[in-house]
Amino acid sequence: MSDNVMRGKGFPTVSRRTFITGTGSILGLATLAGRATAAPAPAPIPPGAHVPALVIGTGYGGSVAALRLAQAGIDVHMLEMGMAWDTPGSDGKIFANTTAPDQRSYWLRTRTKQPLSNFLGFPIDKDIPRYTGILDAEEFGGIAVYQGRGVGGGSLVNGGMAVTPRRERFGAILPTVNADEMYNVYYPRANAGLGVTNVDQAWWNSVACYQYARVGRKHAERSGFSFVFVPNVYDWEYMKQEVAGTVPKSAVAGELLYGNNAGKKTLQKTYLAQAKATGRVAISALHRVTSVAPANGRYAIAVEQLDTTGTVVATKNVTADKVFFAAGSVGTSKLLTKLKATGVLPGLNNEIGKGWGDNGNVMCGRANHLWDPTGAVQASIPTAGIDNWDAGGAFAEVAPLPTGIETYASFYLSITRNPHRAQFSWNSAANRVELNWQTAWKQPSIDMAKSIFDKINAKEGTIYRTDLFGVYKIWGDHLTYHPLGGAVLGKATDNHGRLHGYSGLYVIDGALIPGNTSVNPFVTITALAERNIDRIIAADF
Ligand code: FAE
């Protein structure tokens, strides 16, 4: 790790920390975690700065935009409302374990809101200090939307499942996008940039930490379902060493939902590391964008700087020639909905805020027989799923339950073909953006998931777990991990993400995708961003 000095056009000189370049240096990154405190904190964007390109958010879309703009010689500043996640806590680790959430785990909450709220009849949430933690369980009327907060966005908290949708399904996902281009150029580019690889199946078949997935395969196949392996961004060589006991355990110790301290190739280690290595990309963490307004042929951006309690410690105004909205489906949609409704960006069209979907997410657990254990130690990185999309409209991820004890449970996150789409709107009295999703809209998803698990239960003589989402509640129908839409490609924007009504404003994240990808979404978000930024750099700069 080294410090370097950036003298980007239009920026004051700032010292900033670079990350190790490349995607394979996981051992090096484990070392980096231990040394992080020695490095000086990067200087945030100063008030009054002008930047050629400003990116709001540091998730998949924002990271692709920053890297490709920088490689084209354009200086970029990224504003991220969450923390940098580069400094260990008092336990010597940057991230908290899934089984022991603490203040680092949740975004400005005083009590955890774990996706599985109960276990064996007992609620498992607990009080924590309010802090700018890594996972936001953002609550709207009918749904809690889980999102990553910090430099790296959703890549900090997600399962790393890196799935390219089957090509024959692509027309239903992004109907206005040329599939040949995506499958020949942009999906391969995204997979390479993210460091996507496949698990070694011989090893997988032999290790205790994937017993739960092998039980999932056995049950799927005995009921005639197609069981498919799914690529991931986890460093499998590192996981092999975890199992062998030669390196600190991360996935095998259950780290995931609140961050992985080693092993997972988050955007910090891939796109953002490369972007920073260009010397043209700076990132201000704990900086939340509240407004983007036209100003003399440029854009004026209002920013709140937060401390780790969420208190606004400074407000800043900066300007940019071009602004990329990459705050995630919810973040981008909320900003645009508010800015249109309050007359700051009145020229945005009426598609803003529309076409939002939950990727059909629904969760459930099954109770296995005592002679069919799923293992006390479960690797937190999912590797496989049941593909029943063509027959029943569901792709069910065989998910871990990394509790550290034998649960005799099989756990699944299903992605289903749910037709419902919600809309964001501005509530001026309450001074907030609302989303009109209704919990009852999950019923088609439940029905599709049931078409798999009713059959498996009948075949195996097993039942659903009723203790994971409340008391006697089978379905986790209150949440999504996969928000998509709200500024849909070809509707709120042109076919490459340029917002209608304003030259130089772009959407480049999950908000572009109309509600469903038929599989886990981040590879599609990344590939679409690669496609759009290619065109934008060629035509607009
Ligand atoms: P995202 O990654 O959410 O980044 C947006 C960033 O913008 C965040 O860092 C925000 O903090 C920041 N931001 C928001 N508002 C502002 C503002 N006003 N000012 C400044 N910054 C702001 O967006 N997907 C998969 O494909 N495979 C998986 O295995 C998988 N597992 C998941 C597990 C969990 C628990 C969760 C929560 C998600 C999972 N996902 C998975 C979904 C995936 O992480 C998500 O689709 C992407 O992260 C979305 O990428 P975006 O670039 O749209």
XYZ file of C-alpha atoms and ligand atoms in Angstrom:
594
model
C 0.000 0.000 0.000
C 1.249 3.459 -0.762
C 0.169 7.042 -0.521
C 0.312 9.193 -3.588
C -0.436 12.735 -4.518
C -3.154 13.605 -6.973
C -3.016 16.764 -8.991
C -6.217 16.421 -10.967
C -7.414 19.193 -13.237
C -9.751 21.421 -11.261
C -8.915 19.868 -7.870
C -6.842 21.319 -5.122
C -3.879 19.035 -4.451
C -4.919 16.339 -2.027
C -3.104 13.429 -0.502
C -5.090 10.274 -0.801
C -4.709 6.604 -0.074
C -4.564 4.102 -2.886
C -5.671 0.511 -2.699
C -3.692 -2.486 -3.885
C -4.265 -2.798 -7.617
C -5.586 -6.023 -9.063
C -8.060 -8.512 -7.834
C -6.036 -11.451 -6.622
C -3.966 -9.977 -3.815
C -6.222 -11.058 -1.038
C -3.424 -11.970 1.317
C -1.988 -8.555 0.715
C -5.359 -7.048 1.487
C -5.556 -8.893 4.770
C -2.288 -7.210 5.629
C -3.633 -3.884 4.444
C -6.453 -4.135 6.963
C -3.925 -4.367 9.759
C -1.982 -1.310 8.594
C -4.855 0.940 7.648
C -4.701 3.124 10.730
C -1.206 4.335 9.820
C -2.339 6.095 6.628
C -3.578 9.688 6.694
C -7.288 10.225 6.106
C -7.996 11.375 2.548
C -8.935 15.047 2.262
C -12.607 15.469 1.340
C -13.839 17.738 -1.421
C -13.485 21.428 -0.409
C -16.439 23.844 -0.582
C -16.556 25.712 -3.894
C -14.596 23.075 -5.832
C -15.376 22.578 -9.494
C -14.989 19.128 -11.039
C -15.406 17.957 -14.637
C -17.352 14.837 -13.637
C -19.088 14.219 -10.335
C -20.377 10.771 -9.429
C -23.012 10.382 -6.689
C -22.455 7.016 -4.998
C -19.671 4.411 -5.128
C -21.569 1.189 -5.934
C -21.396 -0.742 -9.194
C -22.666 1.905 -11.611
C -20.623 4.687 -10.015
C -17.415 2.644 -9.918
C -17.662 1.701 -13.595
C -18.325 5.329 -14.545
C -15.395 6.617 -12.462
C -12.900 4.086 -13.851
C -13.817 4.517 -17.493
C -13.999 8.334 -17.302
C -10.600 8.443 -15.604
C -9.079 6.116 -18.198
C -10.396 8.521 -20.839
C -8.455 11.331 -19.150
C -11.358 12.934 -17.287
C -10.984 13.865 -13.609
C -13.699 12.477 -11.387
C -14.877 13.140 -7.852
C -17.118 10.569 -6.166
C -19.365 11.552 -3.261
C -20.429 8.708 -0.979
C -22.789 9.111 1.974
C -21.379 6.060 3.783
C -17.985 5.500 5.380
C -14.693 4.629 3.699
C -14.465 1.233 5.473
C -10.677 1.218 5.533
C -9.980 1.465 9.264
C -10.214 -1.353 11.822
C -12.452 -1.032 14.862
C -11.421 -1.722 18.453
C -11.468 -5.480 17.747
C -8.820 -5.022 15.043
C -11.299 -5.783 12.282
C -12.899 -3.444 9.787
C -16.185 -5.349 9.600
C -18.411 -7.013 12.218
C -19.378 -10.693 12.015
C -22.870 -11.705 10.853
C -23.492 -13.474 14.147
C -22.466 -10.488 16.311
C -23.831 -7.249 14.867
C -22.612 -4.042 16.509
C -22.679 -0.324 15.677
C -20.741 -0.985 12.452
C -23.547 -3.173 11.176
C -26.471 -0.787 10.605
C -26.999 2.601 9.034
C -28.261 5.052 11.681
C -30.375 2.622 13.695
C -30.516 2.089 17.439
C -31.696 -1.498 17.013
C -30.635 -4.089 14.471
C -33.136 -5.126 11.807
C -31.839 -8.512 10.793
C -33.373 -10.056 7.659
C -34.120 -13.160 9.728
C -35.698 -11.562 12.755
C -36.386 -14.662 14.851
C -34.906 -18.028 15.660
C -36.633 -20.952 17.376
C -39.388 -18.624 18.489
C -37.171 -15.888 19.903
C -36.599 -12.421 18.415
C -32.881 -11.914 17.726
C -32.627 -8.176 17.112
C -30.713 -6.138 19.687
C -29.920 -2.544 20.619
C -26.845 -0.932 19.076
C -25.404 2.601 19.158
C -26.566 4.825 16.298
C -23.742 4.922 13.750
C -23.130 5.265 10.028
C -22.937 1.490 9.723
C -22.666 -0.635 6.625
C -26.162 -2.046 6.041
C -29.222 0.126 5.575
C -32.609 -1.495 6.120
C -34.545 1.411 4.629
C -38.207 1.159 5.513
C -40.987 2.237 3.197
C -44.687 1.579 3.777
C -44.788 -1.986 2.483
C -41.177 -3.093 2.242
C -37.738 -2.835 3.853
C -35.051 -2.292 1.219
C -31.601 -3.544 2.268
C -28.659 -1.626 0.788
C -24.923 -1.294 1.356
C -23.636 2.035 2.677
C -20.033 3.052 2.185
C -17.281 3.145 -0.406
C -18.141 0.116 -2.529
C -21.931 0.340 -2.110
C -23.739 -2.998 -2.228
C -20.502 -4.874 -2.908
C -19.633 -4.415 0.779
C -22.572 -6.455 2.048
C -23.758 -8.681 -0.769
C -23.322 -12.415 -1.336
C -21.037 -11.896 -4.317
C -23.232 -14.082 -6.558
C -22.216 -12.906 -9.990
C -24.852 -14.142 -12.382
C -25.190 -13.327 -16.061
C -28.839 -13.895 -16.996
C -29.571 -16.551 -19.585
C -29.479 -14.874 -22.969
C -32.973 -15.927 -23.978
C -34.291 -14.022 -20.939
C -32.455 -10.790 -21.701
C -35.161 -9.354 -23.979
C -37.565 -9.299 -21.033
C -34.988 -7.619 -18.758
C -33.778 -4.714 -20.915
C -35.932 -4.738 -24.051
C -34.320 -1.686 -25.697
C -30.719 -2.920 -25.381
C -28.857 -4.794 -28.129
C -28.317 -8.292 -26.663
C -25.489 -9.169 -29.068
C -23.446 -6.223 -27.833
C -24.157 -7.097 -24.197
C -23.263 -10.786 -24.460
C -20.265 -10.310 -26.770
C -18.700 -7.246 -25.166
C -20.215 -5.848 -21.978
C -21.089 -8.913 -19.880
C -17.575 -10.329 -20.490
C -16.062 -6.925 -19.638
C -18.102 -6.685 -16.443
C -17.243 -10.221 -15.344
C -13.544 -9.553 -15.939
C -13.646 -6.222 -14.111
C -15.436 -7.739 -11.119
C -13.081 -10.728 -10.867
C -15.833 -13.334 -11.301
C -14.808 -17.009 -11.071
C -16.349 -20.438 -10.510
C -15.947 -22.621 -7.457
C -13.839 -25.764 -7.848
C -16.616 -28.352 -7.817
C -14.411 -31.240 -6.671
C -13.381 -29.209 -3.621
C -16.968 -28.022 -3.071
C -18.089 -31.646 -3.020
C -15.587 -32.483 -0.308
C -15.780 -29.672 2.269
C -17.933 -29.522 5.376
C -18.757 -25.817 4.893
C -20.776 -26.584 1.731
C -22.725 -29.488 3.189
C -25.775 -27.187 3.321
C -25.491 -26.590 -0.420
C -25.068 -30.296 -1.165
C -28.219 -30.994 0.860
C -29.891 -28.268 -1.243
C -28.727 -29.996 -4.422
C -29.916 -33.423 -3.282
C -33.366 -32.127 -2.437
C -33.679 -30.132 -5.663
C -32.611 -32.987 -7.885
C -34.765 -35.598 -6.113
C -37.776 -33.403 -6.971
C -36.693 -33.016 -10.597
C -35.468 -29.393 -10.442
C -32.449 -28.062 -12.273
C -29.630 -27.272 -9.813
C -27.069 -24.842 -11.186
C -23.709 -23.617 -9.923
C -23.358 -19.837 -9.865
C -20.111 -17.852 -10.242
C -18.978 -15.517 -7.459
C -16.462 -12.753 -6.769
C -15.038 -14.514 -3.703
C -11.397 -15.590 -3.935
C -11.784 -19.383 -3.883
C -8.072 -19.967 -3.280
C -8.383 -17.849 -0.135
C -11.412 -19.871 0.976
C -9.492 -23.105 0.458
C -6.840 -21.724 2.796
C -9.539 -20.707 5.297
C -10.735 -24.297 5.344
C -7.152 -25.528 5.665
C -6.685 -23.180 8.631
C -3.708 -21.306 7.172
C -5.257 -17.809 6.921
C -7.761 -15.818 9.013
C -11.276 -17.110 8.388
C -13.796 -14.829 6.691
C -16.516 -16.595 4.646
C -15.989 -19.775 6.651
C -16.408 -17.760 9.867
C -19.739 -16.468 8.567
C -18.663 -12.954 7.567
C -20.904 -11.410 4.929
C -23.930 -9.249 5.690
C -21.875 -6.680 7.610
C -18.759 -7.011 5.425
C -15.979 -9.514 4.748
C -12.577 -8.836 6.293
C -10.819 -10.913 3.606
C -11.617 -13.031 0.590
C -14.458 -11.154 -1.073
C -13.439 -9.029 -4.033
C -15.553 -5.994 -3.316
C -15.466 -2.949 -5.589
C -12.819 -1.517 -3.224
C -10.483 -4.224 -4.518
C -11.549 -4.224 -8.182
C -13.056 -1.266 -10.063
C -12.358 1.338 -7.374
C -8.763 0.196 -6.866
C -8.175 0.526 -10.591
C -9.951 3.866 -10.699
C -7.843 5.275 -7.874
C -4.651 3.953 -9.477
C -5.271 6.252 -12.464
C -4.624 9.229 -10.175
C -7.727 10.918 -11.569
C -10.363 9.702 -9.113
C -10.952 11.087 -5.637
C -13.610 9.928 -3.193
C -15.230 11.880 -0.365
C -16.820 9.482 2.114
C -19.545 10.592 4.555
C -20.705 13.140 1.955
C -24.409 12.988 1.089
C -25.736 14.795 -1.982
C -29.001 16.633 -1.358
C -29.436 18.672 -4.539
C -28.279 19.001 -8.138
C -29.406 22.190 -9.900
C -28.556 23.811 -13.240
C -26.205 26.803 -12.816
C -24.781 28.795 -15.726
C -24.221 25.860 -18.027
C -22.897 23.723 -15.176
C -24.523 21.961 -12.254
C -24.479 23.142 -8.644
C -24.396 20.274 -6.179
C -25.367 20.654 -2.521
C -23.648 18.248 -0.152
C -23.956 17.426 3.533
C -20.863 16.160 5.318
C -21.776 13.720 8.097
C -20.018 12.494 11.194
C -20.369 8.882 12.278
C -23.488 9.625 14.335
C -25.176 10.893 11.171
C -25.042 14.516 12.303
C -24.460 17.063 9.540
C -21.159 18.744 10.403
C -20.830 20.888 7.257
C -22.794 21.793 4.157
C -20.887 22.380 0.939
C -21.695 23.631 -2.511
C -19.593 22.416 -5.416
C -20.039 22.544 -9.190
C -19.569 20.034 -11.982
C -19.812 19.958 -15.767
C -21.486 16.571 -15.717
C -23.196 14.626 -12.948
C -23.696 10.857 -12.770
C -26.490 9.604 -10.495
C -25.185 6.315 -9.105
C -26.807 6.377 -5.661
C -28.500 3.001 -6.264
C -32.073 2.409 -7.389
C -33.530 3.919 -4.214
C -30.967 6.697 -3.730
C -31.108 7.905 -7.329
C -34.902 7.638 -7.514
C -35.364 9.541 -4.250
C -33.066 12.361 -5.357
C -34.641 12.716 -8.810
C -38.218 12.466 -7.511
C -37.566 15.185 -4.948
C -35.676 17.459 -7.362
C -38.430 17.235 -9.974
C -41.282 17.756 -7.493
C -39.656 20.692 -5.713
C -38.953 22.535 -8.956
C -35.151 22.184 -8.881
C -35.128 19.992 -12.010
C -38.624 20.646 -13.407
C -37.652 19.521 -16.913
C -37.278 15.854 -15.893
C -40.065 13.806 -17.479
C -42.976 12.007 -15.857
C -41.202 8.644 -15.882
C -39.070 9.720 -12.906
C -39.818 7.511 -9.894
C -41.684 4.887 -11.914
C -41.036 1.249 -12.760
C -39.572 0.207 -9.408
C -39.482 -3.503 -8.573
C -38.041 -5.808 -5.909
C -36.550 -8.385 -8.335
C -39.282 -10.663 -6.986
C -37.316 -11.416 -3.795
C -38.876 -13.715 -1.232
C -37.205 -15.861 1.444
C -38.114 -19.102 3.149
C -36.600 -21.902 5.189
C -37.314 -25.632 5.278
C -36.948 -27.893 8.308
C -34.939 -30.990 7.450
C -34.974 -34.361 9.186
C -32.506 -35.007 11.978
C -30.690 -37.476 9.732
C -30.147 -34.766 7.109
C -28.010 -32.081 8.832
C -26.863 -28.983 6.913
C -23.711 -28.453 9.000
C -22.713 -26.254 11.926
C -20.121 -24.435 9.818
C -21.558 -22.920 6.644
C -19.528 -20.804 4.220
C -21.359 -17.508 3.901
C -20.724 -17.351 0.153
C -23.586 -18.903 -1.843
C -22.573 -21.076 -4.784
C -25.709 -22.459 -6.355
C -29.416 -22.231 -7.008
C -32.500 -23.990 -8.289
C -33.429 -22.698 -11.743
C -37.151 -23.095 -12.290
C -37.585 -19.798 -14.143
C -39.022 -21.226 -17.338
C -41.427 -23.585 -15.556
C -42.512 -21.478 -12.601
C -40.803 -18.090 -12.732
C -38.405 -18.600 -9.844
C -34.631 -18.847 -9.391
C -33.977 -19.933 -5.808
C -30.553 -19.272 -4.316
C -29.504 -22.017 -1.901
C -28.425 -19.647 0.852
C -26.327 -20.249 3.962
C -27.551 -19.898 7.546
C -24.161 -19.245 9.120
C -25.223 -19.391 12.766
C -22.313 -21.549 13.932
C -24.667 -24.283 15.173
C -26.505 -27.115 13.454
C -29.969 -25.812 12.536
C -31.267 -28.672 10.352
C -32.597 -25.895 8.130
C -32.329 -25.236 4.425
C -32.635 -21.561 3.578
C -33.488 -19.970 0.232
C -33.662 -16.514 -1.342
C -35.914 -16.781 -4.384
C -35.843 -14.346 -7.281
C -39.208 -14.524 -9.009
C -41.150 -13.057 -11.894
C -43.281 -10.552 -9.980
C -45.358 -8.259 -12.250
C -45.931 -5.490 -9.681
C -44.141 -2.156 -10.076
C -44.170 0.648 -7.533
C -43.668 4.381 -7.824
C -41.757 6.936 -5.747
C -43.550 10.205 -4.968
C -42.807 13.393 -3.042
C -44.756 13.992 0.169
C -44.323 17.732 0.692
C -46.041 17.767 4.087
C -43.705 15.123 5.458
C -40.732 16.436 3.450
C -39.811 12.972 2.201
C -40.005 10.620 -0.760
C -42.387 7.682 -0.390
C -42.760 4.392 -2.251
C -46.192 2.841 -2.801
C -45.143 -0.840 -2.718
C -47.643 -3.051 -0.878
C -46.648 -6.177 1.050
C -49.546 -8.066 -0.560
C -47.805 -7.623 -3.919
C -45.376 -10.352 -2.849
C -48.084 -12.994 -3.320
C -47.088 -13.893 -6.929
C -43.520 -14.355 -5.662
C -44.679 -16.590 -2.825
C -46.763 -18.635 -5.273
C -43.774 -19.145 -7.554
C -41.451 -20.066 -4.709
C -44.117 -22.461 -3.399
C -44.135 -24.218 -6.770
C -40.584 -25.335 -5.914
C -40.657 -25.831 -2.159
C -44.096 -27.426 -1.796
C -42.881 -30.102 -4.174
C -39.582 -30.587 -2.348
C -41.361 -30.758 1.013
C -43.820 -33.341 -0.333
C -41.004 -35.448 -1.742
C -38.793 -35.216 1.358
C -41.598 -35.424 3.922
C -40.464 -32.067 5.366
C -42.135 -28.783 6.308
C -41.443 -25.054 6.103
C -39.655 -23.353 9.000
C -42.100 -21.019 10.704
C -39.670 -19.435 13.189
C -37.356 -17.303 11.027
C -39.416 -14.235 10.108
C -41.655 -13.955 13.162
C -43.813 -16.358 15.102
C -45.507 -18.918 12.805
C -44.527 -16.995 9.682
C -43.255 -18.965 6.689
C -42.416 -16.321 4.108
C -39.878 -13.522 4.306
C -42.063 -11.213 2.238
C -41.250 -7.942 4.013
C -37.970 -7.115 2.290
C -35.818 -6.983 -0.793
C -32.047 -7.129 -1.326
C -32.418 -6.221 -5.004
C -34.083 -2.814 -5.566
C -34.262 -2.013 -9.286
C -35.799 0.790 -11.342
C -37.181 4.243 -10.645
C -35.395 5.977 -13.546
C -35.835 3.369 -16.245
C -33.635 3.179 -19.347
C -35.421 4.431 -22.449
C -38.149 6.063 -20.329
C -36.758 8.516 -17.768
C -33.527 8.532 -19.785
C -32.540 7.923 -23.376
C -31.267 4.487 -24.331
C -27.867 5.194 -22.729
C -28.865 6.758 -19.407
C -28.928 10.453 -20.365
C -31.708 12.051 -18.336
C -34.367 13.645 -20.513
C -34.567 17.399 -20.064
C -30.954 18.082 -18.972
C -27.769 17.739 -20.974
C -24.933 16.459 -18.785
C -27.054 14.568 -16.235
C -26.899 10.772 -16.329
C -28.289 7.776 -14.448
C -25.829 4.856 -14.359
C -26.974 2.411 -11.657
C -29.720 -0.092 -10.831
C -32.374 2.634 -11.208
C -32.151 2.069 -14.979
C -33.340 -1.540 -14.816
C -37.113 -1.977 -14.892
C -37.664 -4.029 -11.751
C -36.343 -7.521 -12.493
C -33.265 -9.281 -13.864
C -34.403 -12.939 -13.380
C -31.189 -13.546 -11.397
C -29.052 -11.598 -8.885
C -28.562 -8.157 -10.419
C -25.074 -6.707 -9.976
C -23.454 -8.226 -13.066
C -26.240 -6.773 -15.206
C -25.953 -3.373 -13.474
C -22.179 -3.428 -14.120
C -22.477 -4.557 -17.747
C -25.136 -1.953 -18.526
C -22.969 0.750 -16.957
C -20.012 -0.420 -19.090
C -22.199 -0.172 -22.192
C -23.594 3.245 -21.380
C -20.331 4.888 -20.313
C -18.668 3.680 -23.528
C -21.228 5.596 -25.567
C -21.283 8.611 -23.255
C -17.485 9.043 -23.323
C -17.418 8.685 -27.112
C -20.272 11.108 -27.776
C -20.505 13.580 -24.880
C -16.926 14.422 -23.874
P -25.328 0.518 -4.840
O -24.341 -0.583 -4.917
O -26.447 0.405 -3.864
O -24.505 1.868 -4.555
C -25.115 3.100 -4.309
C -24.236 3.908 -3.380
O -24.703 5.253 -3.351
C -24.236 3.428 -1.936
O -22.904 3.258 -1.501
C -24.950 4.549 -1.172
O -24.501 4.701 0.151
C -24.651 5.751 -2.026
N -25.637 6.847 -1.906
C -26.985 6.732 -1.876
N -27.568 7.951 -1.808
C -26.537 8.869 -1.785
C -26.495 10.285 -1.715
N -27.613 11.018 -1.657
N -25.282 10.890 -1.688
C -24.139 10.151 -1.752
N -24.138 8.784 -1.819
C -25.323 8.158 -1.841
O -25.994 0.796 -6.253
N -26.615 -8.756 -6.002
C -26.026 -9.746 -6.727
O -25.932 -9.639 -7.954
N -25.539 -10.868 -6.101
C -25.641 -11.059 -4.758
O -25.176 -12.070 -4.219
C -26.293 -10.043 -3.984
N -26.475 -10.192 -2.641
C -26.990 -9.137 -1.912
C -27.077 -9.269 -0.525
C -27.506 -8.179 0.239
C -27.623 -8.318 1.735
C -27.852 -6.953 -0.396
C -28.300 -5.756 0.409
C -27.781 -6.845 -1.774
C -27.363 -7.930 -2.538
N -27.261 -7.834 -3.930
C -26.724 -8.868 -4.656
C -27.712 -6.627 -4.648
C -26.561 -5.735 -5.123
O -25.660 -5.467 -4.066
C -27.172 -4.410 -5.670
O -28.021 -4.760 -6.751
C -26.113 -3.446 -6.151
O -25.240 -3.094 -5.111
C -26.749 -2.183 -6.740
O -25.726 -1.450 -7.397
P -25.908 0.086 -7.694
O -24.693 0.546 -8.409
O -27.229 0.311 -8.332
